[in-house]
């Protein structure tokens, strides 16, 4: 017998899960088993909406690779019984978690939608109710018998974005996320419109979760006046295997000899360096200016139009899930789109 359509909500924490505690006059996380008290509309979907809650809801500033692994296993354990998954998550690190999960959930064939809110669900003007309800609807949508969006995405304020293309852009607007280098996967107005030509097709193979994440990575943002001591301190960190360089514009960095020498030393010793832009949109083109060309000659990999969040989690995944991978092979994988994160 065919089972009823079903969506699983995985509650990790974040602002969305807060209610006002009258006795203490503060915002406190609410008991998620009572979610339908807050969102009675959940009974009206006509399919089953179940939820699980991680022990002790957290502010997403405390998210770490162990929590990514926990989210991935929750999806794996419940994969066959559900048609789609919603991860309720704080907005601060949502783009990192969505990027990480996009790499960890190999052969994904069902929707995994991250959402949250800027105002707690227990407040009158909350954006959480709409975000949650529309996410559930998208997660359960089938087109021609197939899930409409079988990939890891972020839904926020009417926009469904590929998770590893999204970035948080506002601390206060309801429209908190943007996908500067990739079209929206869907837009919700009076109808939900799916941009099908931009949505990955499901792999049609068994879900393959890889939980390995390597944290021996660093992010180095270049700025005018950055000191040799600062660059050296980062690049000589014990055990460092990869650095994401956030450079200017189309991938340009200082040409000072000391800077080039530090990077050369790191790369010669087997280190991996990925060049991403500090700009909100656009791509790295290291051939455009002499300042970028020098990095290319050193063996720095172009991040192209990847977000910083996706670049970091991609290299953490590559190094964490491929044993003793050589830097040549890691560079080759970085150059390849693993989950639609680069064009
Ligand atoms: N600090 C909160 C978090 O990321 C903010 C939010 O949920 O929007 O958990």
PDB file of C-alpha atoms in Angstrom, residues 26-236:
ATOM      1  CA  UNK A  26      12.366  36.989  28.033  1.00  0.00           C
ATOM      2  CA  UNK A  27      12.541  34.877  24.896  1.00  0.00           C
ATOM      3  CA  UNK A  28      13.081  31.185  25.605  1.00  0.00           C
ATOM      4  CA  UNK A  29      13.224  28.147  23.281  1.00  0.00           C
ATOM      5  CA  UNK A  30       9.877  26.389  23.200  1.00  0.00           C
ATOM      6  CA  UNK A  31       9.206  22.705  23.519  1.00  0.00           C
ATOM      7  CA  UNK A  32       9.025  21.639  19.917  1.00  0.00           C
ATOM      8  CA  UNK A  33       6.703  18.769  20.591  1.00  0.00           C
ATOM      9  CA  UNK A  34       4.099  21.533  20.975  1.00  0.00           C
ATOM     10  CA  UNK A  35       4.815  23.121  17.599  1.00  0.00           C
ATOM     11  CA  UNK A  36       1.222  22.788  16.474  1.00  0.00           C
ATOM     12  CA  UNK A  37       0.140  25.013  19.376  1.00  0.00           C
ATOM     13  CA  UNK A  38       2.224  27.736  17.769  1.00  0.00           C
ATOM     14  CA  UNK A  39       1.392  26.843  14.178  1.00  0.00           C
ATOM     15  CA  UNK A  40      -2.065  25.211  14.194  1.00  0.00           C
ATOM     16  CA  UNK A  41      -2.019  25.372  10.368  1.00  0.00           C
ATOM     17  CA  UNK A  42       0.212  22.281  10.462  1.00  0.00           C
ATOM     18  CA  UNK A  43      -2.926  20.163  10.865  1.00  0.00           C
ATOM     19  CA  UNK A  44      -4.363  21.451   7.609  1.00  0.00           C
ATOM     20  CA  UNK A  45      -1.814  20.128   5.104  1.00  0.00           C
ATOM     21  CA  UNK A  46      -3.584  16.900   4.329  1.00  0.00           C
ATOM     22  CA  UNK A  47      -0.388  14.899   4.682  1.00  0.00           C
ATOM     23  CA  UNK A  48       1.677  13.957   7.643  1.00  0.00           C
ATOM     24  CA  UNK A  49       4.071  16.456   9.188  1.00  0.00           C
ATOM     25  CA  UNK A  50       6.298  14.932  11.857  1.00  0.00           C
ATOM     26  CA  UNK A  51       9.032  16.548  13.866  1.00  0.00           C
ATOM     27  CA  UNK A  52      12.112  15.671  15.816  1.00  0.00           C
ATOM     28  CA  UNK A  53      14.044  18.014  18.005  1.00  0.00           C
ATOM     29  CA  UNK A  54      17.728  18.000  18.829  1.00  0.00           C
ATOM     30  CA  UNK A  55      18.454  17.945  22.513  1.00  0.00           C
ATOM     31  CA  UNK A  56      18.901  21.443  23.815  1.00  0.00           C
ATOM     32  CA  UNK A  57      18.105  23.822  20.944  1.00  0.00           C
ATOM     33  CA  UNK A  58      21.112  25.964  20.118  1.00  0.00           C
ATOM     34  CA  UNK A  59      21.894  29.375  18.756  1.00  0.00           C
ATOM     35  CA  UNK A  60      23.412  28.577  15.369  1.00  0.00           C
ATOM     36  CA  UNK A  61      26.636  30.355  16.358  1.00  0.00           C
ATOM     37  CA  UNK A  62      27.351  27.117  18.229  1.00  0.00           C
ATOM     38  CA  UNK A  63      26.947  24.893  15.171  1.00  0.00           C
ATOM     39  CA  UNK A  64      29.931  22.642  14.502  1.00  0.00           C
ATOM     40  CA  UNK A  65      30.766  19.662  12.262  1.00  0.00           C
ATOM     41  CA  UNK A  66      29.380  17.266  14.887  1.00  0.00           C
ATOM     42  CA  UNK A  67      26.005  18.925  14.477  1.00  0.00           C
ATOM     43  CA  UNK A  68      26.244  18.684  10.674  1.00  0.00           C
ATOM     44  CA  UNK A  69      26.850  14.961  11.109  1.00  0.00           C
ATOM     45  CA  UNK A  70      23.842  14.742  13.413  1.00  0.00           C
ATOM     46  CA  UNK A  71      21.629  16.478  10.837  1.00  0.00           C
ATOM     47  CA  UNK A  72      22.933  14.198   8.080  1.00  0.00           C
ATOM     48  CA  UNK A  73      22.254  11.062  10.128  1.00  0.00           C
ATOM     49  CA  UNK A  74      18.779  12.265  11.093  1.00  0.00           C
ATOM     50  CA  UNK A  75      18.016  12.558   7.378  1.00  0.00           C
ATOM     51  CA  UNK A  76      19.587   9.201   6.577  1.00  0.00           C
ATOM     52  CA  UNK A  77      17.692   7.395   9.349  1.00  0.00           C
ATOM     53  CA  UNK A  78      14.356   8.852   8.281  1.00  0.00           C
ATOM     54  CA  UNK A  79      14.984   8.978   4.540  1.00  0.00           C
ATOM     55  CA  UNK A  80      12.726   6.177   3.345  1.00  0.00           C
ATOM     56  CA  UNK A  81       9.702   7.163   5.430  1.00  0.00           C
ATOM     57  CA  UNK A  82       9.580  10.803   4.336  1.00  0.00           C
ATOM     58  CA  UNK A  83       9.269  12.707   1.072  1.00  0.00           C
ATOM     59  CA  UNK A  84      11.043  15.834   2.246  1.00  0.00           C
ATOM     60  CA  UNK A  85      12.891  17.381   5.180  1.00  0.00           C
ATOM     61  CA  UNK A  86      12.839  20.807   6.814  1.00  0.00           C
ATOM     62  CA  UNK A  87      15.751  21.838   9.010  1.00  0.00           C
ATOM     63  CA  UNK A  88      14.836  24.657  11.367  1.00  0.00           C
ATOM     64  CA  UNK A  89      18.078  26.457  12.041  1.00  0.00           C
ATOM     65  CA  UNK A  90      19.341  29.854  13.185  1.00  0.00           C
ATOM     66  CA  UNK A  91      20.096  32.239  10.357  1.00  0.00           C
ATOM     67  CA  UNK A  92      23.635  33.146  11.435  1.00  0.00           C
ATOM     68  CA  UNK A  93      25.306  29.990  10.156  1.00  0.00           C
ATOM     69  CA  UNK A  94      22.505  28.628   8.011  1.00  0.00           C
ATOM     70  CA  UNK A  95      24.450  29.143   4.757  1.00  0.00           C
ATOM     71  CA  UNK A  96      27.413  27.187   6.191  1.00  0.00           C
ATOM     72  CA  UNK A  97      25.212  24.302   7.333  1.00  0.00           C
ATOM     73  CA  UNK A  98      23.239  24.180   4.086  1.00  0.00           C
ATOM     74  CA  UNK A  99      26.509  24.182   2.105  1.00  0.00           C
ATOM     75  CA  UNK A 100      28.033  21.464   4.287  1.00  0.00           C
ATOM     76  CA  UNK A 101      24.951  19.251   4.001  1.00  0.00           C
ATOM     77  CA  UNK A 102      24.877  19.709   0.214  1.00  0.00           C
ATOM     78  CA  UNK A 103      28.294  18.012   0.093  1.00  0.00           C
ATOM     79  CA  UNK A 104      27.619  15.430   2.810  1.00  0.00           C
ATOM     80  CA  UNK A 105      24.333  14.121   1.374  1.00  0.00           C
ATOM     81  CA  UNK A 106      25.582  12.331  -1.737  1.00  0.00           C
ATOM     82  CA  UNK A 107      22.999  11.195  -4.344  1.00  0.00           C
ATOM     83  CA  UNK A 108      20.285  13.243  -2.629  1.00  0.00           C
ATOM     84  CA  UNK A 109      16.925  12.587  -4.261  1.00  0.00           C
ATOM     85  CA  UNK A 110      14.581  14.426  -1.864  1.00  0.00           C
ATOM     86  CA  UNK A 111      14.191  18.044  -0.717  1.00  0.00           C
ATOM     87  CA  UNK A 112      16.145  19.196   2.335  1.00  0.00           C
ATOM     88  CA  UNK A 113      15.060  22.769   3.079  1.00  0.00           C
ATOM     89  CA  UNK A 114      16.702  24.955   5.705  1.00  0.00           C
ATOM     90  CA  UNK A 115      14.580  27.701   7.115  1.00  0.00           C
ATOM     91  CA  UNK A 116      14.292  29.865  10.211  1.00  0.00           C
ATOM     92  CA  UNK A 117      13.184  33.381  10.945  1.00  0.00           C
ATOM     93  CA  UNK A 118      14.222  36.835  11.998  1.00  0.00           C
ATOM     94  CA  UNK A 119      11.461  37.070  14.623  1.00  0.00           C
ATOM     95  CA  UNK A 120      10.561  34.221  16.994  1.00  0.00           C
ATOM     96  CA  UNK A 121       7.572  32.114  16.027  1.00  0.00           C
ATOM     97  CA  UNK A 122       5.867  33.071  19.265  1.00  0.00           C
ATOM     98  CA  UNK A 123       5.669  36.757  18.286  1.00  0.00           C
ATOM     99  CA  UNK A 124       2.716  38.288  16.495  1.00  0.00           C
ATOM    100  CA  UNK A 125       4.698  39.701  13.553  1.00  0.00           C
ATOM    101  CA  UNK A 126       6.849  36.613  13.118  1.00  0.00           C
ATOM    102  CA  UNK A 127       8.155  35.720   9.679  1.00  0.00           C
ATOM    103  CA  UNK A 128       8.655  32.160  10.945  1.00  0.00           C
ATOM    104  CA  UNK A 129       5.129  30.948  10.304  1.00  0.00           C
ATOM    105  CA  UNK A 130       5.170  31.748   6.579  1.00  0.00           C
ATOM    106  CA  UNK A 131       8.719  30.467   6.179  1.00  0.00           C
ATOM    107  CA  UNK A 132       7.809  27.177   7.833  1.00  0.00           C
ATOM    108  CA  UNK A 133       4.481  26.642   6.084  1.00  0.00           C
ATOM    109  CA  UNK A 134       5.785  27.372   2.589  1.00  0.00           C
ATOM    110  CA  UNK A 135       8.902  25.268   3.188  1.00  0.00           C
ATOM    111  CA  UNK A 136       6.689  22.327   4.135  1.00  0.00           C
ATOM    112  CA  UNK A 137       4.589  22.846   1.043  1.00  0.00           C
ATOM    113  CA  UNK A 138       7.669  22.937  -1.196  1.00  0.00           C
ATOM    114  CA  UNK A 139       9.164  19.883   0.516  1.00  0.00           C
ATOM    115  CA  UNK A 140       6.021  17.904  -0.237  1.00  0.00           C
ATOM    116  CA  UNK A 141       5.540  19.091  -3.825  1.00  0.00           C
ATOM    117  CA  UNK A 142       5.853  16.476  -6.530  1.00  0.00           C
ATOM    118  CA  UNK A 143       6.057  17.262 -10.221  1.00  0.00           C
ATOM    119  CA  UNK A 144       5.468  14.385 -12.634  1.00  0.00           C
ATOM    120  CA  UNK A 145       5.785  11.960  -9.731  1.00  0.00           C
ATOM    121  CA  UNK A 146       9.194  13.309  -8.684  1.00  0.00           C
ATOM    122  CA  UNK A 147      10.086  15.650  -5.791  1.00  0.00           C
ATOM    123  CA  UNK A 148      10.045  19.208  -7.156  1.00  0.00           C
ATOM    124  CA  UNK A 149      13.345  20.261  -5.549  1.00  0.00           C
ATOM    125  CA  UNK A 150      15.555  17.272  -4.710  1.00  0.00           C
ATOM    126  CA  UNK A 151      18.447  19.294  -3.331  1.00  0.00           C
ATOM    127  CA  UNK A 152      19.615  21.136  -0.209  1.00  0.00           C
ATOM    128  CA  UNK A 153      18.083  24.601  -0.261  1.00  0.00           C
ATOM    129  CA  UNK A 154      17.286  27.604   1.915  1.00  0.00           C
ATOM    130  CA  UNK A 155      13.797  29.084   1.991  1.00  0.00           C
ATOM    131  CA  UNK A 156      13.432  32.602   3.320  1.00  0.00           C
ATOM    132  CA  UNK A 157      10.894  35.362   2.657  1.00  0.00           C
ATOM    133  CA  UNK A 158       9.364  33.998  -0.553  1.00  0.00           C
ATOM    134  CA  UNK A 159      12.654  32.822  -2.060  1.00  0.00           C
ATOM    135  CA  UNK A 160      13.940  29.294  -2.411  1.00  0.00           C
ATOM    136  CA  UNK A 161      17.706  29.324  -3.000  1.00  0.00           C
ATOM    137  CA  UNK A 162      20.251  26.599  -3.579  1.00  0.00           C
ATOM    138  CA  UNK A 163      21.826  26.193  -0.130  1.00  0.00           C
ATOM    139  CA  UNK A 164      25.424  26.313  -1.278  1.00  0.00           C
ATOM    140  CA  UNK A 165      24.762  29.497  -3.295  1.00  0.00           C
ATOM    141  CA  UNK A 166      23.067  31.446  -0.523  1.00  0.00           C
ATOM    142  CA  UNK A 167      24.538  33.904   1.927  1.00  0.00           C
ATOM    143  CA  UNK A 168      23.086  35.872   4.827  1.00  0.00           C
ATOM    144  CA  UNK A 169      22.930  39.532   3.891  1.00  0.00           C
ATOM    145  CA  UNK A 170      20.823  41.230   6.563  1.00  0.00           C
ATOM    146  CA  UNK A 171      20.588  41.034  10.307  1.00  0.00           C
ATOM    147  CA  UNK A 172      17.162  42.591  10.380  1.00  0.00           C
ATOM    148  CA  UNK A 173      15.280  42.425   7.087  1.00  0.00           C
ATOM    149  CA  UNK A 174      12.878  39.533   6.679  1.00  0.00           C
ATOM    150  CA  UNK A 175      14.541  39.142   3.295  1.00  0.00           C
ATOM    151  CA  UNK A 176      17.707  37.945   5.036  1.00  0.00           C
ATOM    152  CA  UNK A 177      19.346  35.769   2.368  1.00  0.00           C
ATOM    153  CA  UNK A 178      20.503  36.248  -1.164  1.00  0.00           C
ATOM    154  CA  UNK A 179      21.805  34.021  -3.925  1.00  0.00           C
ATOM    155  CA  UNK A 180      23.984  36.464  -5.836  1.00  0.00           C
ATOM    156  CA  UNK A 181      25.441  34.094  -8.403  1.00  0.00           C
ATOM    157  CA  UNK A 182      22.673  31.594  -9.046  1.00  0.00           C
ATOM    158  CA  UNK A 183      19.000  32.024  -9.961  1.00  0.00           C
ATOM    159  CA  UNK A 184      16.294  31.300  -7.409  1.00  0.00           C
ATOM    160  CA  UNK A 185      15.050  27.714  -7.419  1.00  0.00           C
ATOM    161  CA  UNK A 186      11.513  28.842  -6.700  1.00  0.00           C
ATOM    162  CA  UNK A 187       9.537  31.935  -5.788  1.00  0.00           C
ATOM    163  CA  UNK A 188       6.448  31.962  -3.624  1.00  0.00           C
ATOM    164  CA  UNK A 189       3.706  34.451  -4.406  1.00  0.00           C
ATOM    165  CA  UNK A 190       0.066  33.558  -4.740  1.00  0.00           C
ATOM    166  CA  UNK A 191       1.494  30.462  -6.409  1.00  0.00           C
ATOM    167  CA  UNK A 192       4.826  28.760  -5.945  1.00  0.00           C
ATOM    168  CA  UNK A 193       6.772  28.986  -9.203  1.00  0.00           C
ATOM    169  CA  UNK A 194       9.575  26.493  -9.661  1.00  0.00           C
ATOM    170  CA  UNK A 195      12.473  27.428 -11.941  1.00  0.00           C
ATOM    171  CA  UNK A 196      12.859  23.890 -13.114  1.00  0.00           C
ATOM    172  CA  UNK A 197      15.747  24.480 -15.496  1.00  0.00           C
ATOM    173  CA  UNK A 198      17.868  25.597 -12.527  1.00  0.00           C
ATOM    174  CA  UNK A 199      16.977  22.750 -10.161  1.00  0.00           C
ATOM    175  CA  UNK A 200      19.244  19.696  -9.896  1.00  0.00           C
ATOM    176  CA  UNK A 201      17.596  16.435 -10.819  1.00  0.00           C
ATOM    177  CA  UNK A 202      17.761  13.729  -8.143  1.00  0.00           C
ATOM    178  CA  UNK A 203      20.596  11.266  -8.611  1.00  0.00           C
ATOM    179  CA  UNK A 204      18.239   8.264  -8.739  1.00  0.00           C
ATOM    180  CA  UNK A 205      20.725   6.285  -6.649  1.00  0.00           C
ATOM    181  CA  UNK A 206      20.862   5.327  -2.996  1.00  0.00           C
ATOM    182  CA  UNK A 207      21.569   8.199  -0.597  1.00  0.00           C
ATOM    183  CA  UNK A 208      25.211   8.138   0.384  1.00  0.00           C
ATOM    184  CA  UNK A 209      26.044  10.146   3.487  1.00  0.00           C
ATOM    185  CA  UNK A 210      29.642  11.068   4.203  1.00  0.00           C
ATOM    186  CA  UNK A 211      30.102  12.598   7.603  1.00  0.00           C
ATOM    187  CA  UNK A 212      33.863  13.177   7.426  1.00  0.00           C
ATOM    188  CA  UNK A 213      34.786  16.819   7.908  1.00  0.00           C
ATOM    189  CA  UNK A 214      38.322  18.156   8.313  1.00  0.00           C
ATOM    190  CA  UNK A 215      38.680  21.317  10.387  1.00  0.00           C
ATOM    191  CA  UNK A 216      42.350  21.935   9.560  1.00  0.00           C
ATOM    192  CA  UNK A 217      41.359  24.866   7.381  1.00  0.00           C
ATOM    193  CA  UNK A 218      41.436  28.631   7.750  1.00  0.00           C
ATOM    194  CA  UNK A 219      39.862  31.696   6.242  1.00  0.00           C
ATOM    195  CA  UNK A 220      42.164  34.612   5.510  1.00  0.00           C
ATOM    196  CA  UNK A 221      40.521  37.862   4.509  1.00  0.00           C
ATOM    197  CA  UNK A 222      42.936  40.255   2.834  1.00  0.00           C
ATOM    198  CA  UNK A 223      42.785  43.963   3.679  1.00  0.00           C
ATOM    199  CA  UNK A 224      44.992  46.945   2.897  1.00  0.00           C
ATOM    200  CA  UNK A 225      47.724  46.996   5.525  1.00  0.00           C
ATOM    201  CA  UNK A 226      47.502  43.329   6.472  1.00  0.00           C
ATOM    202  CA  UNK A 227      50.766  42.532   8.214  1.00  0.00           C
ATOM    203  CA  UNK A 228      53.296  39.812   7.405  1.00  0.00           C
ATOM    204  CA  UNK A 229      52.873  38.603  10.991  1.00  0.00           C
ATOM    205  CA  UNK A 230      49.123  38.104  10.536  1.00  0.00           C
ATOM    206  CA  UNK A 231      49.504  36.198   7.255  1.00  0.00           C
ATOM    207  CA  UNK A 232      52.351  34.107   8.669  1.00  0.00           C
ATOM    208  CA  UNK A 233      50.389  33.318  11.842  1.00  0.00           C
ATOM    209  CA  UNK A 234      47.555  31.873   9.768  1.00  0.00           C
ATOM    210  CA  UNK A 235      49.634  30.026   7.179  1.00  0.00           C
ATOM    211  CA  UNK A 236      51.952  28.481   9.733  1.00  0.00           C
TER     212      UNK A 236
END
